[in-house]
PDB file of C-alpha atoms in Angstrom:
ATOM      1  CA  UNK A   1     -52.491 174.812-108.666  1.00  0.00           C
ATOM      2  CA  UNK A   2     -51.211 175.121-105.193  1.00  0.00           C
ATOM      3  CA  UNK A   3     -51.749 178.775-104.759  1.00  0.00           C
ATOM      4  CA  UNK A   4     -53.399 180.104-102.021  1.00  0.00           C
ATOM      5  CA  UNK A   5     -56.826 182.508-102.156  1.00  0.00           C
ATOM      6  CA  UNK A   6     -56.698 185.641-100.643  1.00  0.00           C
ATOM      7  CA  UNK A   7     -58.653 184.464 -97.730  1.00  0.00           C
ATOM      8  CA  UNK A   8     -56.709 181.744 -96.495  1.00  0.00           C
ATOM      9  CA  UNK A   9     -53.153 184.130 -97.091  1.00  0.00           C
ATOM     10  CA  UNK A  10     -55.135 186.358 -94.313  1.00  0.00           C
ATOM     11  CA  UNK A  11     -55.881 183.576 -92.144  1.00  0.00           C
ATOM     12  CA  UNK A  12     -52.085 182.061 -92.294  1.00  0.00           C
ATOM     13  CA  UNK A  13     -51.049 185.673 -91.929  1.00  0.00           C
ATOM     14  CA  UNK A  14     -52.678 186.079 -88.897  1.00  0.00           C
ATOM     15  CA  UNK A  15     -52.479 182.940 -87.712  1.00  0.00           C
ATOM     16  CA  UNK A  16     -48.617 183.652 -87.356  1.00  0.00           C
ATOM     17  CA  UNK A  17     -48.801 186.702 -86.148  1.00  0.00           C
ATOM     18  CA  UNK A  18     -50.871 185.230 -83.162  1.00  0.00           C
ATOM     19  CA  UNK A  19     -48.201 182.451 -83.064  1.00  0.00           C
ATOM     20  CA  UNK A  20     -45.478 185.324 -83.102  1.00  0.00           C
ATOM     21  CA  UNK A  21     -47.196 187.239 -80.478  1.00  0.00           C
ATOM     22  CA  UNK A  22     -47.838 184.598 -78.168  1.00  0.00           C
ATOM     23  CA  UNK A  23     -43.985 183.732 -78.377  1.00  0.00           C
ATOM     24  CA  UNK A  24     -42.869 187.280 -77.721  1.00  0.00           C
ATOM     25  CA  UNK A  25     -45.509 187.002 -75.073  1.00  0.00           C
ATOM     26  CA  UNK A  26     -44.480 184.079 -72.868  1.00  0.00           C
ATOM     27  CA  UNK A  27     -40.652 185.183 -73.841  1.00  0.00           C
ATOM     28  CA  UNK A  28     -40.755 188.416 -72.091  1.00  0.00           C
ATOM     29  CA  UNK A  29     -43.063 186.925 -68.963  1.00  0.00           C
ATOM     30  CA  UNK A  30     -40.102 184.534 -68.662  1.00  0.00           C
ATOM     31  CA  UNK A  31     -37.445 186.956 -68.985  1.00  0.00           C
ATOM     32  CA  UNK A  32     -39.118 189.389 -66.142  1.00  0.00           C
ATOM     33  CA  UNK A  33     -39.841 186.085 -63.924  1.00  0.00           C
ATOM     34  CA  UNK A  34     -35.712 184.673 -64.250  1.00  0.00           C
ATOM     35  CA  UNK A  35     -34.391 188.387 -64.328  1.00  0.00           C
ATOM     36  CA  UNK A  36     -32.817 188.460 -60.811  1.00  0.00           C
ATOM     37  CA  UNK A  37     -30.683 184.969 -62.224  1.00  0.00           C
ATOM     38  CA  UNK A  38     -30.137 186.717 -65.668  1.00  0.00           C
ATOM     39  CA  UNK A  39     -28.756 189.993 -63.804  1.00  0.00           C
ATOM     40  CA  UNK A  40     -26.713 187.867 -61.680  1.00  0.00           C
ATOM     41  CA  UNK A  41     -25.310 185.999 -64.683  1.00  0.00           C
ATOM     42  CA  UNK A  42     -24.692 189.172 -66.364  1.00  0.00           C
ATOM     43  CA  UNK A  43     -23.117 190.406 -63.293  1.00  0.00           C
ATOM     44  CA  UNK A  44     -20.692 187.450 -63.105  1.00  0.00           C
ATOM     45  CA  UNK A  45     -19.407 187.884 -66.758  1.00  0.00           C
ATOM     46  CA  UNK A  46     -19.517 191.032 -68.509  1.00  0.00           C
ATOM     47  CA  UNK A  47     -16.930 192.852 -65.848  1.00  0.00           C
ATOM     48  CA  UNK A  48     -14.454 190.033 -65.956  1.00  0.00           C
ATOM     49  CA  UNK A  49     -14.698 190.109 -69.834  1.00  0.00           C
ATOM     50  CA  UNK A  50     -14.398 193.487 -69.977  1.00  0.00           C
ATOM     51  CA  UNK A  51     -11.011 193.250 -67.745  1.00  0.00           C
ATOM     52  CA  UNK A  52      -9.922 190.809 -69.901  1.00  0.00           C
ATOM     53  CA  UNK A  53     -10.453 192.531 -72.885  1.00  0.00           C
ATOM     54  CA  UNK A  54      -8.472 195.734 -70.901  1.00  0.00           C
ATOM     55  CA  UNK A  55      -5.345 193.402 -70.182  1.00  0.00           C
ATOM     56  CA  UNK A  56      -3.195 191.933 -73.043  1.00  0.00           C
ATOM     57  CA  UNK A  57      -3.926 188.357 -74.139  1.00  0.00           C
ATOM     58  CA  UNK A  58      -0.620 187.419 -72.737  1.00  0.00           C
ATOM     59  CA  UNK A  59      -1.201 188.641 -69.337  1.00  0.00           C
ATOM     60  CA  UNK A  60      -4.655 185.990 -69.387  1.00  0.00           C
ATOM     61  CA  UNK A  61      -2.849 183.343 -67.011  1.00  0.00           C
ATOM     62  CA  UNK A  62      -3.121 181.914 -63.206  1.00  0.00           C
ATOM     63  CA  UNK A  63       0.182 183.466 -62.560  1.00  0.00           C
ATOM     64  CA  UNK A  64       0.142 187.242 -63.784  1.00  0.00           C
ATOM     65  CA  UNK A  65      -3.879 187.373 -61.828  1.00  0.00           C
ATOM     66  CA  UNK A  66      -1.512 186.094 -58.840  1.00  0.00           C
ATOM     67  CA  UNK A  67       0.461 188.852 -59.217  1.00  0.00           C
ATOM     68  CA  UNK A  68      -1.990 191.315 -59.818  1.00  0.00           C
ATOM     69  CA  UNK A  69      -3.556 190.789 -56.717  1.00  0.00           C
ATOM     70  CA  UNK A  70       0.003 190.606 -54.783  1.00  0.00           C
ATOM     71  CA  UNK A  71       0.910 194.259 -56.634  1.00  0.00           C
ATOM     72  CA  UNK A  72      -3.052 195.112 -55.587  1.00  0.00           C
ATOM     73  CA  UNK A  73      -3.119 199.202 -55.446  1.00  0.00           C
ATOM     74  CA  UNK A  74      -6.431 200.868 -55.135  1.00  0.00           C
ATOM     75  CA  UNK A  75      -5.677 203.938 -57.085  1.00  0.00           C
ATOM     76  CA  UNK A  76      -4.590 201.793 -60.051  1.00  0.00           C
ATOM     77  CA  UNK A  77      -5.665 197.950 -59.919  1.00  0.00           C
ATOM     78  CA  UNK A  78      -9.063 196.628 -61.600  1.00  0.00           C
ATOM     79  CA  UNK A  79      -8.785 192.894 -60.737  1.00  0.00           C
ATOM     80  CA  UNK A  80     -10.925 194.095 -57.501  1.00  0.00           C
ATOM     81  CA  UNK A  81     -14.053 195.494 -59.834  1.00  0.00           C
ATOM     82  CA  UNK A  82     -15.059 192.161 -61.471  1.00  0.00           C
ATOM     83  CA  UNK A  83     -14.308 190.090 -57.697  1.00  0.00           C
ATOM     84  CA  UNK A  84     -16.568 192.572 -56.244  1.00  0.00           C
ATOM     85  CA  UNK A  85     -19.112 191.841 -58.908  1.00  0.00           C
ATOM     86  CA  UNK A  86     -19.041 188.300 -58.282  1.00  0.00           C
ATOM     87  CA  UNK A  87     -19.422 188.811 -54.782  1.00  0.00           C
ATOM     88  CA  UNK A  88     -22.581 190.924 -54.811  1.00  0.00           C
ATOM     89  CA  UNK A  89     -23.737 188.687 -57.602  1.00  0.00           C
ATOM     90  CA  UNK A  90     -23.284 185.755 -55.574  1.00  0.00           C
ATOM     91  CA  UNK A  91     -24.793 186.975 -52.036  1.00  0.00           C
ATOM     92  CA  UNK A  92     -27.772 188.636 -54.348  1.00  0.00           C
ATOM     93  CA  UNK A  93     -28.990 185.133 -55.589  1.00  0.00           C
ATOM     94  CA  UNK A  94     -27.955 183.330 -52.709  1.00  0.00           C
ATOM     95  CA  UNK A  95     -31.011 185.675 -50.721  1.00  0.00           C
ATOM     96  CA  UNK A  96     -33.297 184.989 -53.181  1.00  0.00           C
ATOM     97  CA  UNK A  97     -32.728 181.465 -53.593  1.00  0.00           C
ATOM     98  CA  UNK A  98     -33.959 181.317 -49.641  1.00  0.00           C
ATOM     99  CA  UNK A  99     -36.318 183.834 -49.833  1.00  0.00           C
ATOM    100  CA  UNK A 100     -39.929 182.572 -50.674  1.00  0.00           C
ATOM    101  CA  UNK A 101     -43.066 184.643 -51.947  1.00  0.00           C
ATOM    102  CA  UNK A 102     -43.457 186.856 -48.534  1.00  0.00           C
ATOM    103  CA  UNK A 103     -40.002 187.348 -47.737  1.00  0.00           C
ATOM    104  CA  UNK A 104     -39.750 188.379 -51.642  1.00  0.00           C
ATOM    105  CA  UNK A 105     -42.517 191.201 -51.486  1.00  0.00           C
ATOM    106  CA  UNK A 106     -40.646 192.501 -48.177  1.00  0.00           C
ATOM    107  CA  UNK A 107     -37.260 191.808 -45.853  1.00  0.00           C
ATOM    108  CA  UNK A 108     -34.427 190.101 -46.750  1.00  0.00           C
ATOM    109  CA  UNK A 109     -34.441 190.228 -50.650  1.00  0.00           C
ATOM    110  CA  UNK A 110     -34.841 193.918 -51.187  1.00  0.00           C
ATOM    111  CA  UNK A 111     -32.836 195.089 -48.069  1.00  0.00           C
ATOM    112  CA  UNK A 112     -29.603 193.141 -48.956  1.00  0.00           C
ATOM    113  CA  UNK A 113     -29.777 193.712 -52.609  1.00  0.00           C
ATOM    114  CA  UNK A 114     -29.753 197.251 -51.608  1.00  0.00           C
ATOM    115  CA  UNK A 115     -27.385 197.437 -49.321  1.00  0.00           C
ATOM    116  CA  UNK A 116     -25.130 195.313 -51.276  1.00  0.00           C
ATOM    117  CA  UNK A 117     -25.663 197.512 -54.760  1.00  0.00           C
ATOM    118  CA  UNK A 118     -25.235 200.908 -52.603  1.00  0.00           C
ATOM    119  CA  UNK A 119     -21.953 199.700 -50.749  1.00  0.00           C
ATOM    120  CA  UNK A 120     -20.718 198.474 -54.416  1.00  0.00           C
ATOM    121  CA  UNK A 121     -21.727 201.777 -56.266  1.00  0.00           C
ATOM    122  CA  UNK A 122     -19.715 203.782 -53.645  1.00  0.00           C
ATOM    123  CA  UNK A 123     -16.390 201.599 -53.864  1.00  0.00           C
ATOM    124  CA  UNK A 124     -16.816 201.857 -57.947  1.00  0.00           C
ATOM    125  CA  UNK A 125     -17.314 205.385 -57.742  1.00  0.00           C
ATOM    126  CA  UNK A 126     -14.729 205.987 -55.351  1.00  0.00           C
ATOM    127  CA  UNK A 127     -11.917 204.053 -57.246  1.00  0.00           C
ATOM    128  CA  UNK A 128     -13.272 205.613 -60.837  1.00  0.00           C
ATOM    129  CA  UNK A 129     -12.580 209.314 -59.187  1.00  0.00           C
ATOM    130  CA  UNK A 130      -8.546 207.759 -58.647  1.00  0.00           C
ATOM    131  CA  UNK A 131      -8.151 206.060 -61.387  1.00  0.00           C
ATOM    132  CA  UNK A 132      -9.409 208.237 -64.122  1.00  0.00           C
ATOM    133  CA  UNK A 133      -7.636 211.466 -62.088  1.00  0.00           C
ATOM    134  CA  UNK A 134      -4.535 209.760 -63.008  1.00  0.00           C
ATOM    135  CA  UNK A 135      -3.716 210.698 -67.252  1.00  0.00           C
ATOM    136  CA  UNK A 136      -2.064 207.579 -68.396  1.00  0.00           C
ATOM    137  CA  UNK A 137      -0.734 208.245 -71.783  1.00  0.00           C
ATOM    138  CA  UNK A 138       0.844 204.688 -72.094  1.00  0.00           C
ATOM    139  CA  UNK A 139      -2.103 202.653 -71.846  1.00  0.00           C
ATOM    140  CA  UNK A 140      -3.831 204.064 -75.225  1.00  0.00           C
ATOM    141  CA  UNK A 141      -6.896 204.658 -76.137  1.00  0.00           C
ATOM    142  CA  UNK A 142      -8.436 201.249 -76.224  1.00  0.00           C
ATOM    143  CA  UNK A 143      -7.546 200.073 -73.122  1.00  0.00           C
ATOM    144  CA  UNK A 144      -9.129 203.598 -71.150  1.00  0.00           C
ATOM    145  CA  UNK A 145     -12.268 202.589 -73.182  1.00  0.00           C
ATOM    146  CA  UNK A 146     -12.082 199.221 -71.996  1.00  0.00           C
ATOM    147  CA  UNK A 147     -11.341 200.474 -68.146  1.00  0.00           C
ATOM    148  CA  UNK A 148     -14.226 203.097 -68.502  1.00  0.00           C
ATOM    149  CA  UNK A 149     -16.451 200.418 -69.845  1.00  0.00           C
ATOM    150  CA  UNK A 150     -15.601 198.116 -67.167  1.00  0.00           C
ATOM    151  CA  UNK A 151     -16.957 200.645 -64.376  1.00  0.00           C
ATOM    152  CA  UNK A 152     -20.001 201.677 -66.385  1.00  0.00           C
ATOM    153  CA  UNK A 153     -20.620 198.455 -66.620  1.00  0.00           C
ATOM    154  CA  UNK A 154     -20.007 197.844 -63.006  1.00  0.00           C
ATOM    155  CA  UNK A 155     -22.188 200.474 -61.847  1.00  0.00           C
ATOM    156  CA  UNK A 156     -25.403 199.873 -64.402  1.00  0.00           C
ATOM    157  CA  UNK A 157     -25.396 196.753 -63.166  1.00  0.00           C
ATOM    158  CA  UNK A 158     -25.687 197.841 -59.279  1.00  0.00           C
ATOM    159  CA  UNK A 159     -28.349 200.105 -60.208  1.00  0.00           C
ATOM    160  CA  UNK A 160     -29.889 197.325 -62.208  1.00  0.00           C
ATOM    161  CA  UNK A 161     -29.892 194.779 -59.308  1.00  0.00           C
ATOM    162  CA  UNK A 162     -31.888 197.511 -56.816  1.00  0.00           C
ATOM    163  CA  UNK A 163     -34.703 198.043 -59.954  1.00  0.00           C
ATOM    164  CA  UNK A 164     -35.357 193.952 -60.534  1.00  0.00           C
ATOM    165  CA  UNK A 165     -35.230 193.751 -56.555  1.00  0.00           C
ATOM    166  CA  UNK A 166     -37.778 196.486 -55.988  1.00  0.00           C
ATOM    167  CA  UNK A 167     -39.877 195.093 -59.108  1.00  0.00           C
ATOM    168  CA  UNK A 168     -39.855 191.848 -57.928  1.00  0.00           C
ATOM    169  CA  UNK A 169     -41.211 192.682 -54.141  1.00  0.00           C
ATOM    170  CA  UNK A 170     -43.464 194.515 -56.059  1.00  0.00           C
ATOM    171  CA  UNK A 171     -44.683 191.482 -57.891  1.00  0.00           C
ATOM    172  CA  UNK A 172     -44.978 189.145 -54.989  1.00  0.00           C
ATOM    173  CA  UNK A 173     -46.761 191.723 -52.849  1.00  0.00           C
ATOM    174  CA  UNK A 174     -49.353 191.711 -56.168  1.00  0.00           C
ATOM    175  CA  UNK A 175     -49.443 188.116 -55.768  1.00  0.00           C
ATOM    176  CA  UNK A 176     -49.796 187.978 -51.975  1.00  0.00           C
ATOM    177  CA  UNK A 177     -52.709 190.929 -52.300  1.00  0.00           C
ATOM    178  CA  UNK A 178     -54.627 188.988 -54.630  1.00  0.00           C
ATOM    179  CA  UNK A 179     -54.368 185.504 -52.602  1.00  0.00           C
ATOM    180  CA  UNK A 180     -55.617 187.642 -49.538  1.00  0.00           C
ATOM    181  CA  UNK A 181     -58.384 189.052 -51.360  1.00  0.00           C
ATOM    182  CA  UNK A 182     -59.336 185.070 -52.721  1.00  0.00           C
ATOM    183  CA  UNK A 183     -59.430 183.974 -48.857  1.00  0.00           C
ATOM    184  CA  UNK A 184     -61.074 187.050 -47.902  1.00  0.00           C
ATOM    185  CA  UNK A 185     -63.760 186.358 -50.599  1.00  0.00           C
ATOM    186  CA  UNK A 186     -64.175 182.847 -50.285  1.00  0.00           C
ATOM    187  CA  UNK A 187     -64.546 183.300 -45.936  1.00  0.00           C
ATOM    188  CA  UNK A 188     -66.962 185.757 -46.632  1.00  0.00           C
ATOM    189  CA  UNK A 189     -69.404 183.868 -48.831  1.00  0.00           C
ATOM    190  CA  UNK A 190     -69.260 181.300 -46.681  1.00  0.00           C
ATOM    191  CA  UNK A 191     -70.167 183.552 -43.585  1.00  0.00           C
ATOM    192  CA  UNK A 192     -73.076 185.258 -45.722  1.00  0.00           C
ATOM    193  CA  UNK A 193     -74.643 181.755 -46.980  1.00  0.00           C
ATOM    194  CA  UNK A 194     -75.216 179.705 -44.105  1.00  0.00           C
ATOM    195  CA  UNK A 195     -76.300 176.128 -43.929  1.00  0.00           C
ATOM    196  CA  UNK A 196     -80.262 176.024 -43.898  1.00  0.00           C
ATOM    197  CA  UNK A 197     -81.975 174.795 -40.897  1.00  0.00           C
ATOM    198  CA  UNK A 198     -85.882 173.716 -41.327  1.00  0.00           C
ATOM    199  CA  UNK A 199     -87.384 174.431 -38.539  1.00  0.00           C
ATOM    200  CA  UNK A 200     -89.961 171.592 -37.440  1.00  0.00           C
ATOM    201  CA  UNK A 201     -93.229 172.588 -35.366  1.00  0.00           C
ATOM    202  CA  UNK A 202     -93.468 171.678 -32.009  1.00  0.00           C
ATOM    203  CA  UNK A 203     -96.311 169.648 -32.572  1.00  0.00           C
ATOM    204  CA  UNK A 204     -94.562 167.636 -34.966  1.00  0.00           C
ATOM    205  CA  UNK A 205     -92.158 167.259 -32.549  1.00  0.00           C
ATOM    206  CA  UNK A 206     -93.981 165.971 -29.860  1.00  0.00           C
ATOM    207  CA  UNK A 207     -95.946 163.776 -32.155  1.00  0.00           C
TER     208      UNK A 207
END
């Protein structure tokens, strides 16, 4: 009457969880292969909505960012954390867009990622220690959640750039081992199995 056995409730059971496994499977491979774009998209957005979320809605305009940066003071102006994001964000894929599989496993990638990450986690670090030093009681206590979230945010993310970079070279020097090994193996049989030669008498020869 349209009801299932036992046995087949197993097999559709399982069946799925296959199906479900498979998906989280090639998911997860995708997300580890496209992680240096996703970090980089990350990168781009969460600071600048986290400033924006800091500022008032009316302060969200061409103009007052204009005069932000003309009133720019380190000790108390933010509009440079999310522009230095998008800076290291942008020279970070710009490398690895260029970079193919053996310049990925060593050089370029990893060196400027870190470089870039270690020069941005000092700035961020440096600014935090003037900002925060400074007790604002006017700006409340959502917008100093906001402002520490922005440099949290700012500084996981640095740290998170210099992990994917170092697992990626890690990755493609996996890759590049195991193609070396192939050619390796494949010379080598052909070396140890050469072509055979039947040797022919010398009487048949001179016959």
């Amino acid at each position: 009457m349209g009801f299932f056995s036992k046995e087949e409730k197993s097999k559709i059971i399982l069946r799925a969880f296959k199906t479900l496994f498979f998906v989280i499977t090639m998911l997860v491979s995708l997300l580890l292969f496209s992680a240096p774009v996703l970090l980089a998209i990350a990168d781009t957005l969460l600071p600048s909505a986290l400033l924006s979320a800091s500022l008032s809605p009316s302060s969200l305009s061409l103009s007052t960012l204009s005069s932000h940066f003309n009133d720019y003071d380190f000790r108390y102006s933010l509009v440079d954390i999310p522009l230095i994001s998008i800076i290291r964000s942008a020279v970070i894929i710009c490398v690895y867009g260029l970079c193919d599989g053996p310049r990925l496993s060593r050089g370029p990638y990893l060196g400027i990622t870190t470089i870039c990450s270690v020069l941005s986690l000092i700035f961020v670090s440096l600014k935090a220690s003037y900002v925060f030093s400074v007790a604002d009681i006017d700006r409340g206590v959502y917008v100093r959640a906001m402002e520490m979230a922005l440099f949290i945010c700012s500084l996981a993310l640095a740290v998170g750039h210099i992990v994917v970079a170092y697992r990626t070279s890690c990755r493609e020097r996996k890759k590049l081992l195991v193609y070396k090994i192939d050619i390796e193996a494949v010379s080598a049989c052909k070396n140890g199995f050469p072509r055979y030669h039947p040797k022919i008498p010398k009487e048949e020869r001179a016959n």
